[in-house]
Amino acid sequence: MCLQIYILYFPGLVEGKSYFVWLDWLCEFVASLCLVVCTVAIYSIGGISFNRYLNICHRDLYPQIFNLRNNVLLCLVFWCIGFLMALPGLLGWTQNVYDHKMMECIWSRTHSLSYTTFFSSCVVALPIVIIAFSYIHIFTYFRASKRKVAELTHDDSSKRSKQTAASMKLARTLFFIFLGFTICWLPYALLVVIDYKDEYPMEVYLFVLLLAHMHSALNPVLYFFTNKHFYRGYVELKNFVLSKKGLGLHIGTNGTFPGTNSLSA
C-alpha cells in the first residue's frame, strides 16, 4: 500500500500544485505523515541523548527510568507528540498544502505564524536544548571522573596526558554529533519563521530542506570518523560482505589491505 501511495504521489512532485487539485486527500495524508514521522525521529534523537546522560551520569536512576515498561511508554509518547503536531493541520490552525518552493506536500509555513513558531520551537529548538544539555553534562562528568581517578591513583604525567587525550576524543565526538544535528535542522527552523512572507527564492528552501533530511545519514559518518569501535565494526561488516561476494579481499581494522602500508601512514 505504501508503494502504491508513493507511485501515486511521485508525479505530483514534478507536476506541482495542479496535480493535487483532484488528489487533495493524498497531499493531506502525505503532509501529515511526514510531519508525524519527522517529529518522532527528532524526539527519538533527543531521547537517546538523554538516555546516555542518565546511563553515564546517574546510573542509580537509569534502571528505574529506562526499564522496559517506561521505554515502551516513551516510544508511545513520542508518537503521540508527532500526531499532536500534525493535528493542527486538520483542525485549521495551519493547513497541509503543496509547497511549490519545497516541491512537496507539507504544512503551510505562511498560513499561521503562531503555528510556524510553535513548530520550530517544539520540534527543533527543544530537542537541540535536550541534546546540548545531555552531551555537555556527559563531558563534564567524564572529565571530573578522570580527575578523581588520577588523584586517587597518583598517576604520573604520561597517564594524565592519556586521560586528557581520551577526554578530548569524547568531547570531539559529542561536539560533532551535536553540531551535525544543529547545522542540519536549525536553518530550516529559522528559515520558516524568518521568511514568513515567503520572499526567499526556491533554491534556498530546497537547500535547507535537503540539509535537514541529510541528518539521517550523517550520524553514521560522524561515528565512523570519531569512534574507533564504530570504525572497527564497519570494517568487519565490510570484510564480511566482501568475503560473501567471493572477492577474497580483507581490510584490516587499521584500514589496510594485505601487503600494503597503513592508509594513515
mmCIF file with all atom_site columns, N, CA and C in Angstrom, residues 17 27-28 31-32 35 85 88-89 92-100 102 104-117 119 188 192 195-196 198 205:
data_model
loop_
_atom_site.group_PDB
_atom_site.id
_atom_site.type_symbol
_atom_site.label_atom_id
_atom_site.label_alt_id
_atom_site.label_comp_id
_atom_site.label_asym_id
_atom_site.label_entity_id
_atom_site.label_seq_id
_atom_site.pdbx_PDB_ins_code
_atom_site.Cartn_x
_atom_site.Cartn_y
_atom_site.Cartn_z
_atom_site.occupancy
_atom_site.B_iso_or_equiv
_atom_site.pdbx_formal_charge
_atom_site.auth_seq_id
_atom_site.auth_comp_id
_atom_site.auth_asym_id
_atom_site.auth_atom_id
_atom_site.pdbx_PDB_model_num
ATOM 1   N N  . LYS A 1 17  ? 1.410  21.861 -8.024 1.00 0.00 ? 17  LYS A N  1
ATOM 2   C CA . LYS A 1 17  ? 0.148  22.048 -7.316 1.00 0.00 ? 17  LYS A CA 1
ATOM 3   C C  . LYS A 1 17  ? -1.062 21.569 -8.098 1.00 0.00 ? 17  LYS A C  1
ATOM 4   N N  . CYS A 1 27  ? -2.386 14.692 -0.736 1.00 0.00 ? 27  CYS A N  1
ATOM 5   C CA . CYS A 1 27  ? -1.477 15.725 -0.242 1.00 0.00 ? 27  CYS A CA 1
ATOM 6   C C  . CYS A 1 27  ? -1.638 15.888 1.273  1.00 0.00 ? 27  CYS A C  1
ATOM 7   N N  . GLU A 1 28  ? -2.878 15.848 1.719  1.00 0.00 ? 28  GLU A N  1
ATOM 8   C CA . GLU A 1 28  ? -3.165 15.956 3.155  1.00 0.00 ? 28  GLU A CA 1
ATOM 9   C C  . GLU A 1 28  ? -2.537 14.788 3.921  1.00 0.00 ? 28  GLU A C  1
ATOM 10  N N  . ALA A 1 31  ? 1.469  14.995 3.832  1.00 0.00 ? 31  ALA A N  1
ATOM 11  C CA . ALA A 1 31  ? 1.953  16.090 4.680  1.00 0.00 ? 31  ALA A CA 1
ATOM 12  C C  . ALA A 1 31  ? 1.834  15.729 6.156  1.00 0.00 ? 31  ALA A C  1
ATOM 13  N N  . SER A 1 32  ? 0.707  15.153 6.541  1.00 0.00 ? 32  SER A N  1
ATOM 14  C CA . SER A 1 32  ? 0.515  14.757 7.939  1.00 0.00 ? 32  SER A CA 1
ATOM 15  C C  . SER A 1 32  ? 1.481  13.657 8.333  1.00 0.00 ? 32  SER A C  1
ATOM 16  N N  . LEU A 1 35  ? 5.044  14.971 8.756  1.00 0.00 ? 35  LEU A N  1
ATOM 17  C CA . LEU A 1 35  ? 5.198  15.742 9.991  1.00 0.00 ? 35  LEU A CA 1
ATOM 18  C C  . LEU A 1 35  ? 5.287  14.818 11.205 1.00 0.00 ? 35  LEU A C  1
ATOM 19  N N  . MET A 1 85  ? 1.380  17.186 16.776 1.00 0.00 ? 85  MET A N  1
ATOM 20  C CA . MET A 1 85  ? 1.953  18.226 15.922 1.00 0.00 ? 85  MET A CA 1
ATOM 21  C C  . MET A 1 85  ? 1.248  18.269 14.569 1.00 0.00 ? 85  MET A C  1
ATOM 22  N N  . PRO A 1 88  ? -3.043 20.118 14.262 1.00 0.00 ? 88  PRO A N  1
ATOM 23  C CA . PRO A 1 88  ? -3.456 21.470 13.863 1.00 0.00 ? 88  PRO A CA 1
ATOM 24  C C  . PRO A 1 88  ? -3.729 21.623 12.374 1.00 0.00 ? 88  PRO A C  1
ATOM 25  N N  . GLY A 1 89  ? -3.057 20.822 11.534 1.00 0.00 ? 89  GLY A N  1
ATOM 26  C CA . GLY A 1 89  ? -3.306 20.883 10.094 1.00 0.00 ? 89  GLY A CA 1
ATOM 27  C C  . GLY A 1 89  ? -4.679 20.387 9.724  1.00 0.00 ? 89  GLY A C  1
ATOM 28  N N  . GLY A 1 92  ? -7.381 23.378 11.481 1.00 0.00 ? 92  GLY A N  1
ATOM 29  C CA . GLY A 1 92  ? -7.461 24.746 10.983 1.00 0.00 ? 92  GLY A CA 1
ATOM 30  C C  . GLY A 1 92  ? -6.416 25.709 11.500 1.00 0.00 ? 92  GLY A C  1
ATOM 31  N N  . TRP A 1 93  ? -5.589 25.286 12.489 1.00 0.00 ? 93  TRP A N  1
ATOM 32  C CA . TRP A 1 93  ? -4.538 26.193 12.971 1.00 0.00 ? 93  TRP A CA 1
ATOM 33  C C  . TRP A 1 93  ? -3.525 26.452 11.865 1.00 0.00 ? 93  TRP A C  1
ATOM 34  N N  . THR A 1 94  ? -3.246 25.398 11.086 1.00 0.00 ? 94  THR A N  1
ATOM 35  C CA . THR A 1 94  ? -2.432 25.532 9.884  1.00 0.00 ? 94  THR A CA 1
ATOM 36  C C  . THR A 1 94  ? -3.094 24.718 8.788  1.00 0.00 ? 94  THR A C  1
ATOM 37  N N  . GLN A 1 95  ? -2.472 24.619 7.645  1.00 0.00 ? 95  GLN A N  1
ATOM 38  C CA . GLN A 1 95  ? -3.025 23.857 6.525  1.00 0.00 ? 95  GLN A CA 1
ATOM 39  C C  . GLN A 1 95  ? -1.946 22.946 5.954  1.00 0.00 ? 95  GLN A C  1
ATOM 40  N N  . ASN A 1 96  ? -2.388 21.847 5.372  1.00 0.00 ? 96  ASN A N  1
ATOM 41  C CA . ASN A 1 96  ? -1.487 20.963 4.640  1.00 0.00 ? 96  ASN A CA 1
ATOM 42  C C  . ASN A 1 96  ? -1.646 21.252 3.156  1.00 0.00 ? 96  ASN A C  1
ATOM 43  N N  . VAL A 1 97  ? -0.569 21.723 2.537  1.00 0.00 ? 97  VAL A N  1
ATOM 44  C CA . VAL A 1 97  ? -0.637 22.177 1.148  1.00 0.00 ? 97  VAL A CA 1
ATOM 45  C C  . VAL A 1 97  ? 0.592  21.691 0.374  1.00 0.00 ? 97  VAL A C  1
ATOM 46  N N  . TYR A 1 98  ? 0.525  21.860 -0.944 1.00 0.00 ? 98  TYR A N  1
ATOM 47  C CA . TYR A 1 98  ? 1.708  21.622 -1.762 1.00 0.00 ? 98  TYR A CA 1
ATOM 48  C C  . TYR A 1 98  ? 2.545  22.889 -1.751 1.00 0.00 ? 98  TYR A C  1
ATOM 49  N N  . ASP A 1 99  ? 3.765  22.798 -1.227 1.00 0.00 ? 99  ASP A N  1
ATOM 50  C CA . ASP A 1 99  ? 4.674  23.949 -1.163 1.00 0.00 ? 99  ASP A CA 1
ATOM 51  C C  . ASP A 1 99  ? 5.516  23.963 -2.434 1.00 0.00 ? 99  ASP A C  1
ATOM 52  N N  . HIS A 1 100 ? 5.291  24.967 -3.284 1.00 0.00 ? 100 HIS A N  1
ATOM 53  C CA . HIS A 1 100 ? 5.968  24.987 -4.585 1.00 0.00 ? 100 HIS A CA 1
ATOM 54  C C  . HIS A 1 100 ? 7.467  25.246 -4.453 1.00 0.00 ? 100 HIS A C  1
ATOM 55  N N  . MET A 1 102 ? 9.378  24.097 -1.786 1.00 0.00 ? 102 MET A N  1
ATOM 56  C CA . MET A 1 102 ? 9.972  22.872 -1.264 1.00 0.00 ? 102 MET A CA 1
ATOM 57  C C  . MET A 1 102 ? 9.639  21.659 -2.128 1.00 0.00 ? 102 MET A C  1
ATOM 58  N N  . GLU A 1 104 ? 6.981  19.732 -2.329 1.00 0.00 ? 104 GLU A N  1
ATOM 59  C CA . GLU A 1 104 ? 6.397  18.606 -1.616 1.00 0.00 ? 104 GLU A CA 1
ATOM 60  C C  . GLU A 1 104 ? 5.148  19.066 -0.876 1.00 0.00 ? 104 GLU A C  1
ATOM 61  N N  . CYS A 1 105 ? 4.333  18.109 -0.470 1.00 0.00 ? 105 CYS A N  1
ATOM 62  C CA . CYS A 1 105 ? 3.182  18.403 0.365  1.00 0.00 ? 105 CYS A CA 1
ATOM 63  C C  . CYS A 1 105 ? 3.642  18.487 1.818  1.00 0.00 ? 105 CYS A C  1
ATOM 64  N N  . ILE A 1 106 ? 3.323  19.596 2.456  1.00 0.00 ? 106 ILE A N  1
ATOM 65  C CA . ILE A 1 106 ? 3.800  19.845 3.808  1.00 0.00 ? 106 ILE A CA 1
ATOM 66  C C  . ILE A 1 106 ? 2.870  20.866 4.461  1.00 0.00 ? 106 ILE A C  1
ATOM 67  N N  . TRP A 1 107 ? 3.031  21.062 5.758  1.00 0.00 ? 107 TRP A N  1
ATOM 68  C CA . TRP A 1 107 ? 2.211  22.067 6.438  1.00 0.00 ? 107 TRP A CA 1
ATOM 69  C C  . TRP A 1 107 ? 2.556  23.459 5.904  1.00 0.00 ? 107 TRP A C  1
ATOM 70  N N  . SER A 1 108 ? 1.565  24.330 5.858  1.00 0.00 ? 108 SER A N  1
ATOM 71  C CA . SER A 1 108 ? 1.754  25.665 5.289  1.00 0.00 ? 108 SER A CA 1
ATOM 72  C C  . SER A 1 108 ? 2.522  26.555 6.256  1.00 0.00 ? 108 SER A C  1
ATOM 73  N N  . ARG A 1 109 ? 3.702  26.988 5.847  1.00 0.00 ? 109 ARG A N  1
ATOM 74  C CA . ARG A 1 109 ? 4.536  27.839 6.698  1.00 0.00 ? 109 ARG A CA 1
ATOM 75  C C  . ARG A 1 109 ? 4.082  29.294 6.696  1.00 0.00 ? 109 ARG A C  1
ATOM 76  N N  . THR A 1 110 ? 3.157  29.655 5.810  1.00 0.00 ? 110 THR A N  1
ATOM 77  C CA . THR A 1 110 ? 2.684  31.038 5.713  1.00 0.00 ? 110 THR A CA 1
ATOM 78  C C  . THR A 1 110 ? 1.251  31.205 6.220  1.00 0.00 ? 110 THR A C  1
ATOM 79  N N  . HIS A 1 111 ? 0.574  30.116 6.529  1.00 0.00 ? 111 HIS A N  1
ATOM 80  C CA . HIS A 1 111 ? -0.827 30.212 6.952  1.00 0.00 ? 111 HIS A CA 1
ATOM 81  C C  . HIS A 1 111 ? -0.961 30.788 8.354  1.00 0.00 ? 111 HIS A C  1
ATOM 82  N N  . SER A 1 112 ? -0.076 30.374 9.254  1.00 0.00 ? 112 SER A N  1
ATOM 83  C CA . SER A 1 112 ? -0.159 30.818 10.646 1.00 0.00 ? 112 SER A CA 1
ATOM 84  C C  . SER A 1 112 ? 1.246  30.966 11.213 1.00 0.00 ? 112 SER A C  1
ATOM 85  N N  . LEU A 1 113 ? 1.631  32.205 11.511 1.00 0.00 ? 113 LEU A N  1
ATOM 86  C CA . LEU A 1 113 ? 2.946  32.455 12.092 1.00 0.00 ? 113 LEU A CA 1
ATOM 87  C C  . LEU A 1 113 ? 3.056  31.823 13.476 1.00 0.00 ? 113 LEU A C  1
ATOM 88  N N  . SER A 1 114 ? 1.952  31.794 14.205 1.00 0.00 ? 114 SER A N  1
ATOM 89  C CA . SER A 1 114 ? 1.977  31.224 15.554 1.00 0.00 ? 114 SER A CA 1
ATOM 90  C C  . SER A 1 114 ? 2.293  29.723 15.503 1.00 0.00 ? 114 SER A C  1
ATOM 91  N N  . TYR A 1 115 ? 1.691  29.004 14.541 1.00 0.00 ? 115 TYR A N  1
ATOM 92  C CA . TYR A 1 115 ? 1.984  27.569 14.431 1.00 0.00 ? 115 TYR A CA 1
ATOM 93  C C  . TYR A 1 115 ? 3.404  27.347 13.932 1.00 0.00 ? 115 TYR A C  1
ATOM 94  N N  . THR A 1 116 ? 3.852  28.158 12.979 1.00 0.00 ? 116 THR A N  1
ATOM 95  C CA . THR A 1 116 ? 5.214  28.028 12.466 1.00 0.00 ? 116 THR A CA 1
ATOM 96  C C  . THR A 1 116 ? 6.229  28.211 13.582 1.00 0.00 ? 116 THR A C  1
ATOM 97  N N  . THR A 1 117 ? 6.000  29.213 14.436 1.00 0.00 ? 117 THR A N  1
ATOM 98  C CA . THR A 1 117 ? 6.885  29.441 15.580 1.00 0.00 ? 117 THR A CA 1
ATOM 99  C C  . THR A 1 117 ? 6.784  28.288 16.570 1.00 0.00 ? 117 THR A C  1
ATOM 100 N N  . PHE A 1 119 ? 5.986  25.176 15.877 1.00 0.00 ? 119 PHE A N  1
ATOM 101 C CA . PHE A 1 119 ? 6.671  24.020 15.282 1.00 0.00 ? 119 PHE A CA 1
ATOM 102 C C  . PHE A 1 119 ? 8.185  24.134 15.456 1.00 0.00 ? 119 PHE A C  1
ATOM 103 N N  . TYR A 1 188 ? 16.515 25.232 8.873  1.00 0.00 ? 188 TYR A N  1
ATOM 104 C CA . TYR A 1 188 ? 15.121 25.034 8.465  1.00 0.00 ? 188 TYR A CA 1
ATOM 105 C C  . TYR A 1 188 ? 14.175 25.714 9.447  1.00 0.00 ? 188 TYR A C  1
ATOM 106 N N  . VAL A 1 192 ? 11.762 29.094 8.128  1.00 0.00 ? 192 VAL A N  1
ATOM 107 C CA . VAL A 1 192 ? 10.301 29.122 8.034  1.00 0.00 ? 192 VAL A CA 1
ATOM 108 C C  . VAL A 1 192 ? 9.703  30.225 8.912  1.00 0.00 ? 192 VAL A C  1
ATOM 109 N N  . ASP A 1 195 ? 11.239 33.892 7.096  1.00 0.00 ? 195 ASP A N  1
ATOM 110 C CA . ASP A 1 195 ? 10.647 34.173 5.784  1.00 0.00 ? 195 ASP A CA 1
ATOM 111 C C  . ASP A 1 195 ? 9.146  33.881 5.797  1.00 0.00 ? 195 ASP A C  1
ATOM 112 N N  . TYR A 1 196 ? 8.450  34.431 6.774  1.00 0.00 ? 196 TYR A N  1
ATOM 113 C CA . TYR A 1 196 ? 7.011  34.191 6.881  1.00 0.00 ? 196 TYR A CA 1
ATOM 114 C C  . TYR A 1 196 ? 6.248  34.767 5.678  1.00 0.00 ? 196 TYR A C  1
ATOM 115 N N  . ASP A 1 198 ? 7.302  34.705 2.680  1.00 0.00 ? 198 ASP A N  1
ATOM 116 C CA . ASP A 1 198 ? 7.632  33.875 1.520  1.00 0.00 ? 198 ASP A CA 1
ATOM 117 C C  . ASP A 1 198 ? 8.345  34.671 0.424  1.00 0.00 ? 198 ASP A C  1
ATOM 118 N N  . TYR A 1 205 ? 15.167 27.307 -0.170 1.00 0.00 ? 205 TYR A N  1
ATOM 119 C CA . TYR A 1 205 ? 14.302 26.334 0.505  1.00 0.00 ? 205 TYR A CA 1
ATOM 120 C C  . TYR A 1 205 ? 14.711 24.895 0.179  1.00 0.00 ? 205 TYR A C  1
#
